[in-house]
CSV table of C-alpha atoms in Angstrom, one decimal:
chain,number,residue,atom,x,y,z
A,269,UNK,CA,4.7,-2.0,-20.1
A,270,UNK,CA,8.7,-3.3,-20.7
A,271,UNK,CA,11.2,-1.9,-18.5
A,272,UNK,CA,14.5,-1.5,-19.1
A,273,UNK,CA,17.8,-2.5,-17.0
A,274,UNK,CA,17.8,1.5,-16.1
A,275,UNK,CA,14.2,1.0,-14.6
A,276,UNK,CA,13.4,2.5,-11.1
A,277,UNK,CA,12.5,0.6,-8.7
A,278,UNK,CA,10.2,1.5,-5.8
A,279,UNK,CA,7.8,-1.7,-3.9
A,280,UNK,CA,5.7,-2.2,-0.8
A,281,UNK,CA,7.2,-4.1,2.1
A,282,UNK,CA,4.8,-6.3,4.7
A,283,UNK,CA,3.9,-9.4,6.0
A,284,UNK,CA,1.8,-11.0,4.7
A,285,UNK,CA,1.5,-8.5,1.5
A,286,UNK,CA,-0.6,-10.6,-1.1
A,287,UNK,CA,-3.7,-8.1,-0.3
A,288,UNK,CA,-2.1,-4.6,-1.1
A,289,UNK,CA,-3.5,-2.7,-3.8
A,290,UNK,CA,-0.5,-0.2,-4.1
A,291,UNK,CA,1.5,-2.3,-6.5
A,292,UNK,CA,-1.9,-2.0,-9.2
A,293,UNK,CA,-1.5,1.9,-7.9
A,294,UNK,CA,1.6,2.5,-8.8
A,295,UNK,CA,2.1,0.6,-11.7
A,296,UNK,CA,-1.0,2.1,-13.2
A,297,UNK,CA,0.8,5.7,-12.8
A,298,UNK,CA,3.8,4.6,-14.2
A,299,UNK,CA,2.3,3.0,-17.1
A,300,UNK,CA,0.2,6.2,-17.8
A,301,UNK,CA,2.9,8.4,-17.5
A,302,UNK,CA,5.2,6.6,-19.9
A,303,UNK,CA,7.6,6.1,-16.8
A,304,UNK,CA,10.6,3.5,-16.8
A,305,UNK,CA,9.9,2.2,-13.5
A,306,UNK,CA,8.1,-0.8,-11.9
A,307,UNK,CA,6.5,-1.1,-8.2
A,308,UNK,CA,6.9,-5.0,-6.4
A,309,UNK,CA,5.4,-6.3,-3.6
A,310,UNK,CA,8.1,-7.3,-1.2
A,311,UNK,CA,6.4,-9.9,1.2
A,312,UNK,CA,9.4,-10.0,4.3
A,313,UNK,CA,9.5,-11.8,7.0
A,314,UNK,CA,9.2,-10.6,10.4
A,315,UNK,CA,12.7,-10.9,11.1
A,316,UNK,CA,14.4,-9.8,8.3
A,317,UNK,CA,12.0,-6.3,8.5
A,318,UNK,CA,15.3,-4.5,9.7
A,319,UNK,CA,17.7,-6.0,7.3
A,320,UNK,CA,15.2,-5.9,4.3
A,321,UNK,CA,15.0,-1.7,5.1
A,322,UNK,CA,19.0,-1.3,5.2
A,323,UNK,CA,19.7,-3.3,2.0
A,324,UNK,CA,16.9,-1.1,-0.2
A,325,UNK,CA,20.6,1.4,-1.2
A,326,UNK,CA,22.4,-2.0,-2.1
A,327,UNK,CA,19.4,-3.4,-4.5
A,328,UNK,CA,19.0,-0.2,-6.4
A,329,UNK,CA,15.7,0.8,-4.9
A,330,UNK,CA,14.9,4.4,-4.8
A,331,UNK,CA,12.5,3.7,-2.1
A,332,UNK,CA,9.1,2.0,-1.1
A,333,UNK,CA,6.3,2.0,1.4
A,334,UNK,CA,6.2,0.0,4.5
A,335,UNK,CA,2.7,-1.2,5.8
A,336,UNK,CA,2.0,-4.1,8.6
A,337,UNK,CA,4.0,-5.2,10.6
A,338,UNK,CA,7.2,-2.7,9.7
A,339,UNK,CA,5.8,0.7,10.4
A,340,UNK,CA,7.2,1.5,13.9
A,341,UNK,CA,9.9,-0.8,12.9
A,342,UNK,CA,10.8,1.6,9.8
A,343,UNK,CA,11.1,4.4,12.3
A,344,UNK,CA,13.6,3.4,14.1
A,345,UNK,CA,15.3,1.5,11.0
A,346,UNK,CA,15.7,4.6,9.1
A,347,UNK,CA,18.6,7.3,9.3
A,348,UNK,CA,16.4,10.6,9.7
A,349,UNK,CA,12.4,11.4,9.7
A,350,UNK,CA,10.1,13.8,8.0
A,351,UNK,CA,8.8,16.2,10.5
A,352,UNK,CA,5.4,14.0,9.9
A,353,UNK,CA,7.0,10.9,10.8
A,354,UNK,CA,8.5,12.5,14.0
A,355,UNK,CA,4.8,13.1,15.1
A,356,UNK,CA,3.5,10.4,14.1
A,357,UNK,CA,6.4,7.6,15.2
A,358,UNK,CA,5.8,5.8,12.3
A,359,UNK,CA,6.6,5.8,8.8
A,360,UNK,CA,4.5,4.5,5.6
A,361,UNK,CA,6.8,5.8,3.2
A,362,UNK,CA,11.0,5.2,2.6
A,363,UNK,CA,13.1,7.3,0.3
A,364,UNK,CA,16.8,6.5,-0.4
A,365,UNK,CA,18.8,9.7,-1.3
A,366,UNK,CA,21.8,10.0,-3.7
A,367,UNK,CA,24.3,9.0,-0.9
A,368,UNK,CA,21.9,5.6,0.2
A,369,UNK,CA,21.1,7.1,3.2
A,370,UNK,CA,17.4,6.6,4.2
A,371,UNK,CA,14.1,8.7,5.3
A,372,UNK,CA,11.4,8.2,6.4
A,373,UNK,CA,8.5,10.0,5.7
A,374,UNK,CA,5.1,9.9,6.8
A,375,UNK,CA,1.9,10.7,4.4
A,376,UNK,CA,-1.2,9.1,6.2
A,377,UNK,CA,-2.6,12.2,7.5
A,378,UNK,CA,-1.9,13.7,3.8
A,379,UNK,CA,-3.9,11.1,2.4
A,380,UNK,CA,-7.0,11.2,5.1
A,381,UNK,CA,-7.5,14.8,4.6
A,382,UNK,CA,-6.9,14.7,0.8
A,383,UNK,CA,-9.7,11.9,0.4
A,384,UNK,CA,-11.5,13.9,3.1
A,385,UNK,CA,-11.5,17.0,1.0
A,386,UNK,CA,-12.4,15.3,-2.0
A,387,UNK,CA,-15.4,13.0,-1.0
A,388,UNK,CA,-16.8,16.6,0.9
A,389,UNK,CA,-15.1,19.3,-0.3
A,390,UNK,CA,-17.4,22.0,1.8
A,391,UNK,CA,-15.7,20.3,5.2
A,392,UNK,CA,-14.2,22.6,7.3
A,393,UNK,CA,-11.9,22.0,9.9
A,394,UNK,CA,-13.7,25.1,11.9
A,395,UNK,CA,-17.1,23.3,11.7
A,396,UNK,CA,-17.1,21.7,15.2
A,397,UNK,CA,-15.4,18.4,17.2
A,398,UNK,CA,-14.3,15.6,15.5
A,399,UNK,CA,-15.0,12.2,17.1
A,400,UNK,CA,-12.0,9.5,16.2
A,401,UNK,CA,-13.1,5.7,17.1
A,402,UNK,CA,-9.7,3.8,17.6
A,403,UNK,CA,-6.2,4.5,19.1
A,404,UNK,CA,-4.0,2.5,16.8
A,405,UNK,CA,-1.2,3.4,14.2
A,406,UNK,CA,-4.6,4.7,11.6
A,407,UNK,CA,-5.6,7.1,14.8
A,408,UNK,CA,-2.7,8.6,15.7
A,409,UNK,CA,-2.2,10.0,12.0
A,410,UNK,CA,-6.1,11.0,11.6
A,411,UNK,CA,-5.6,13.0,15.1
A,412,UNK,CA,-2.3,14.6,14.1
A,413,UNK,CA,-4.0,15.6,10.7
A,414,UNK,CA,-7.2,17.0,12.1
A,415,UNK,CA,-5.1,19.0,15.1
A,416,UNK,CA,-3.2,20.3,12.5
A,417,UNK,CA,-5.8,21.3,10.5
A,418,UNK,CA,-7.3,23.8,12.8
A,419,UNK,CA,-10.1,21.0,14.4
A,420,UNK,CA,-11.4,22.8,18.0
A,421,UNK,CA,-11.1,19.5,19.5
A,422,UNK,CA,-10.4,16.1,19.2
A,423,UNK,CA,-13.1,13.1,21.2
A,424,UNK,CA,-10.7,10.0,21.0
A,425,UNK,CA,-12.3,6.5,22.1
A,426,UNK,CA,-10.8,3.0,21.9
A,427,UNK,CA,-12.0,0.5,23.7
A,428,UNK,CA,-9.0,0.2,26.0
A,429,UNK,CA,-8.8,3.7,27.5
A,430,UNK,CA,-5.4,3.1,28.1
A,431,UNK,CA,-4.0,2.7,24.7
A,432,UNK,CA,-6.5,6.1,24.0
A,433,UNK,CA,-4.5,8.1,26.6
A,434,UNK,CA,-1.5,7.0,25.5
A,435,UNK,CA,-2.1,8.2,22.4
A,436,UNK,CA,-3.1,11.7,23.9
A,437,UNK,CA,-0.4,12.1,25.5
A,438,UNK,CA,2.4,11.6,23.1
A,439,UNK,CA,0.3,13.8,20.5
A,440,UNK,CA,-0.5,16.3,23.1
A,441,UNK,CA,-2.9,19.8,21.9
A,442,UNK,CA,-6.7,19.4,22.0
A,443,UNK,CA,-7.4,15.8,22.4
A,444,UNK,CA,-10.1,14.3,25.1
A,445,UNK,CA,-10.4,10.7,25.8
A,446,UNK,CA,-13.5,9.2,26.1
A,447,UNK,CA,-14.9,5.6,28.1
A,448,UNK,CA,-15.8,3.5,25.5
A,449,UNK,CA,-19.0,3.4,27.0
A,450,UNK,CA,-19.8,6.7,26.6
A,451,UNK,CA,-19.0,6.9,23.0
A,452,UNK,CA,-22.0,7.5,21.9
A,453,UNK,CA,-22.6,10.7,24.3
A,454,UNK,CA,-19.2,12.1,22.6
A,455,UNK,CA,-21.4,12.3,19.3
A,456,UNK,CA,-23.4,15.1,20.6
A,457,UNK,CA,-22.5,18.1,18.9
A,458,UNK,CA,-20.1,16.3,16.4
A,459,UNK,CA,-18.7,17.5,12.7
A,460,UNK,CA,-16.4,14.7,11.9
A,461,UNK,CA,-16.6,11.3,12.7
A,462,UNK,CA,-13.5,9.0,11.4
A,463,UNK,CA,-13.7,5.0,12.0
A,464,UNK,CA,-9.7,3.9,12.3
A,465,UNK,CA,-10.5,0.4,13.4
A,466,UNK,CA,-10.9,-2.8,11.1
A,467,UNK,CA,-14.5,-2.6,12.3
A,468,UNK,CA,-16.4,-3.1,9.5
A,469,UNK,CA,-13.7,-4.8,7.5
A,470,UNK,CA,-14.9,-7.4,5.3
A,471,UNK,CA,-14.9,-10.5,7.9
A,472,UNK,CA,-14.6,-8.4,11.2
A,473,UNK,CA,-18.0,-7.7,12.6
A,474,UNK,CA,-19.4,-4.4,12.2
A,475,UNK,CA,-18.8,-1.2,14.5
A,476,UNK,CA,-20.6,-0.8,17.4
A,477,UNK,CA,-22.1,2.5,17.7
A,478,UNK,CA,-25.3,3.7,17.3
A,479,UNK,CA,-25.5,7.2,15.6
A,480,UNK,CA,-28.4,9.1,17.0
A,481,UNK,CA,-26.9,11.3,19.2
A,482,UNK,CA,-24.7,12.3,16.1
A,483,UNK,CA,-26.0,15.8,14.2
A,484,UNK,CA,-26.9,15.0,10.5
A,485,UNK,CA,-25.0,17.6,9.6
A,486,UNK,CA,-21.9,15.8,10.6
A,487,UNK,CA,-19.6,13.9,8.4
A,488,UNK,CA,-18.7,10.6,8.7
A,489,UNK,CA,-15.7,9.1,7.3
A,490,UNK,CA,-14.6,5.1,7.6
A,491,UNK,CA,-10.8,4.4,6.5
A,492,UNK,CA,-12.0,0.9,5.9
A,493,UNK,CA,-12.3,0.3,2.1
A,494,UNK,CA,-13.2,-3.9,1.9
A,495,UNK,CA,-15.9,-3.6,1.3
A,496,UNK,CA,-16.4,0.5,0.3
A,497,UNK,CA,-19.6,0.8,1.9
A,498,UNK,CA,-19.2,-0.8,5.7
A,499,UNK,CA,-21.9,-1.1,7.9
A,500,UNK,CA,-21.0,3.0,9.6
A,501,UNK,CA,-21.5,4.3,6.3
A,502,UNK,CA,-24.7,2.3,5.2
A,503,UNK,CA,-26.2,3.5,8.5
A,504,UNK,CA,-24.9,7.3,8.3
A,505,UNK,CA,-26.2,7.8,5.1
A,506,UNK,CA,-29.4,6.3,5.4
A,507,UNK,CA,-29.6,8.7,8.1
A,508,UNK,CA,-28.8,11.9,6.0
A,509,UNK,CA,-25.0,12.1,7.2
A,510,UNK,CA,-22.6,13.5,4.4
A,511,UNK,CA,-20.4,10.3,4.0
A,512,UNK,CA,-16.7,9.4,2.6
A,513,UNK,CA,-15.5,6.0,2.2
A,514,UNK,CA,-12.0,4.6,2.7
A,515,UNK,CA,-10.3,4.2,-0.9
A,516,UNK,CA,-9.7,7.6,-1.6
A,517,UNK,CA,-7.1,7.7,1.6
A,518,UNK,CA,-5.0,4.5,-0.2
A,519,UNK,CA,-4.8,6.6,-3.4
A,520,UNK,CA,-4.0,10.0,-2.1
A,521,UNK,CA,-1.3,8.7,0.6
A,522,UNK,CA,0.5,7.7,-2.3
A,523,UNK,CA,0.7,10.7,-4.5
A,524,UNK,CA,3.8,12.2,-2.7
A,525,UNK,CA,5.6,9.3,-2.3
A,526,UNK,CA,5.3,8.5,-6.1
A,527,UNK,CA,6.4,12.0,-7.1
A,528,UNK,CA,9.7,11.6,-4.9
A,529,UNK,CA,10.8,8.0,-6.4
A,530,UNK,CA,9.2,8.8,-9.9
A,531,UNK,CA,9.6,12.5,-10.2
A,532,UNK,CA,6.0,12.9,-11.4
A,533,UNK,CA,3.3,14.2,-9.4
A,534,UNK,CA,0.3,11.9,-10.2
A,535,UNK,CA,-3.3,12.4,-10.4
A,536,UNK,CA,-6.3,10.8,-8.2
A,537,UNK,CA,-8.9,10.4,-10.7
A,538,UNK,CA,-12.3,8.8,-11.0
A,539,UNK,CA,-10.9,6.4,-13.1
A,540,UNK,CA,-7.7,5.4,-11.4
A,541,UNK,CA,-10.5,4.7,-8.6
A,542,UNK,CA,-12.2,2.4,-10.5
A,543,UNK,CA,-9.1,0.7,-11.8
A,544,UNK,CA,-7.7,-0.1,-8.2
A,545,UNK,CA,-11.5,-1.2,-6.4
A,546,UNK,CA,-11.3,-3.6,-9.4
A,547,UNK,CA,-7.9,-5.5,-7.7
């Protein structure tokens, strides 16, 4: 698709940023909605992170995501917060208004329970505790999410309990933190259970967890999506567990950000799926 000087201009902004598939993302939606707009990586160093955030007014960009390392560093970049970002003290997501001032914006937990909803859409929040493995950035916006949905009750474990309470804390509401070594015991009784580590990630060794404590009625969800199927869902689903794999968080997080720097709301569909696994 050719663009014109009048384009607008929204990117991703990491380091390193060679593997995001968001560019393919959004370009795909622009291209199918006939959209005079292009989406660029924008790989930035370490530390120019802060400067790189402040000049987004002065080089026309309307706004763009921010993924690893520039998160936190977005939050406290940025000149006002989406009540999402406030809880979540972090922001995926910049938008520059009319005047170039800047906010942040948060749509993680949006994307987790969209692709939740999607790959099972009988899940109810209602249905029982939800177990969350992890305590990092991914973890704090699956907990927020699931509180706010109406989950009974949170079992967080990381493997430093520390981090996990932490975590807790600052989130407050019905959280428990569980020893990593009794992780498995926190699967008793279970609806939902979310992997938020790279465990499983394509060159990280798998998670460590066995499931047989965990009800087959339970869901199990892995945010991982290199490759789709990770070693938690192979297992889950061989046991009979509902399961929903990682991608569909990616595409859905992105929907509301592309409708505020595009002015379209865009679609996740089975094809657009297909397009971005292919990246």
């Amino acid at each position: 698709m050719i663009i014109s000087a009048k384009a607008t201009l929204a990117g991703v902004m990491g380091w390193p940023i060679g593997h995001s598939r968001s560019p393919r993302l959004h370009n795909y939606w622009l291209q199918q909605y006939g959209i005079d707009g292009a989406y660029v990586p924008l790989a930035v160093p370490p530390e120019r992170g802060e400067q790189a955030i402040r000049a987004l007014p002065a080089l026309g960009f309307r706004g763009c995501n921010v993924t690893v390392p520039y998160k936190e560093l977005a939050y406290r970049t940025v000149d006002r917060l989406d009540p999402m970002a406030e809880r979540m003290r972090a922001v995926n997501a910049i938008v520059v208004a009319g005047d170039g001032s800047l906010e942040g914006r948060n749509t993680d937990g949006f994307g987790f329970l969209e692709n939740l909803k999607a790959g099972c859409p009988d899940w109810s929040a209602a249905a029982g505790p939800a177990v969350v493995i992890g305590a990092g950035g991914a973890a704090r916006a699956v907990v927020v999410s699931l509180l706010d949905a109406g989950v009974p009750e949170v079992r967080l474990a990381n493997r430093t309990r520390a981090r996990a309470e932490e975590l807790a804390a600052e989130i407050g509401g019905a959280v428990t933190v569980v020893d990593w070594v009794s992780r498995e015991t926190a699967l008793e009784g279970a609806a939902l259970l979310v992997n938020t580590t790279t465990q499983g990630m394509a060159g990280q060794p798998p998670l460590d967890l066995d499931l047989r404590a965990l009800p087959v009625t339970a869901v199990v969800n892995d945010i991982v999506y290199v490759p789709l199927t990770t070693p938690l869902l192979a297992a889950a689903a061989a046991r009979g567990n509902r399961v929903v794999d990682g991608i569909g968080m990616l595409l859905h997080q992105a929907r509301p950000a592309f409708a505020a720097w595009f002015g379209a709301e865009p679609q996740v569909t089975p094809e657009l799926r297909r397009f971005v696994l292919e990246g």
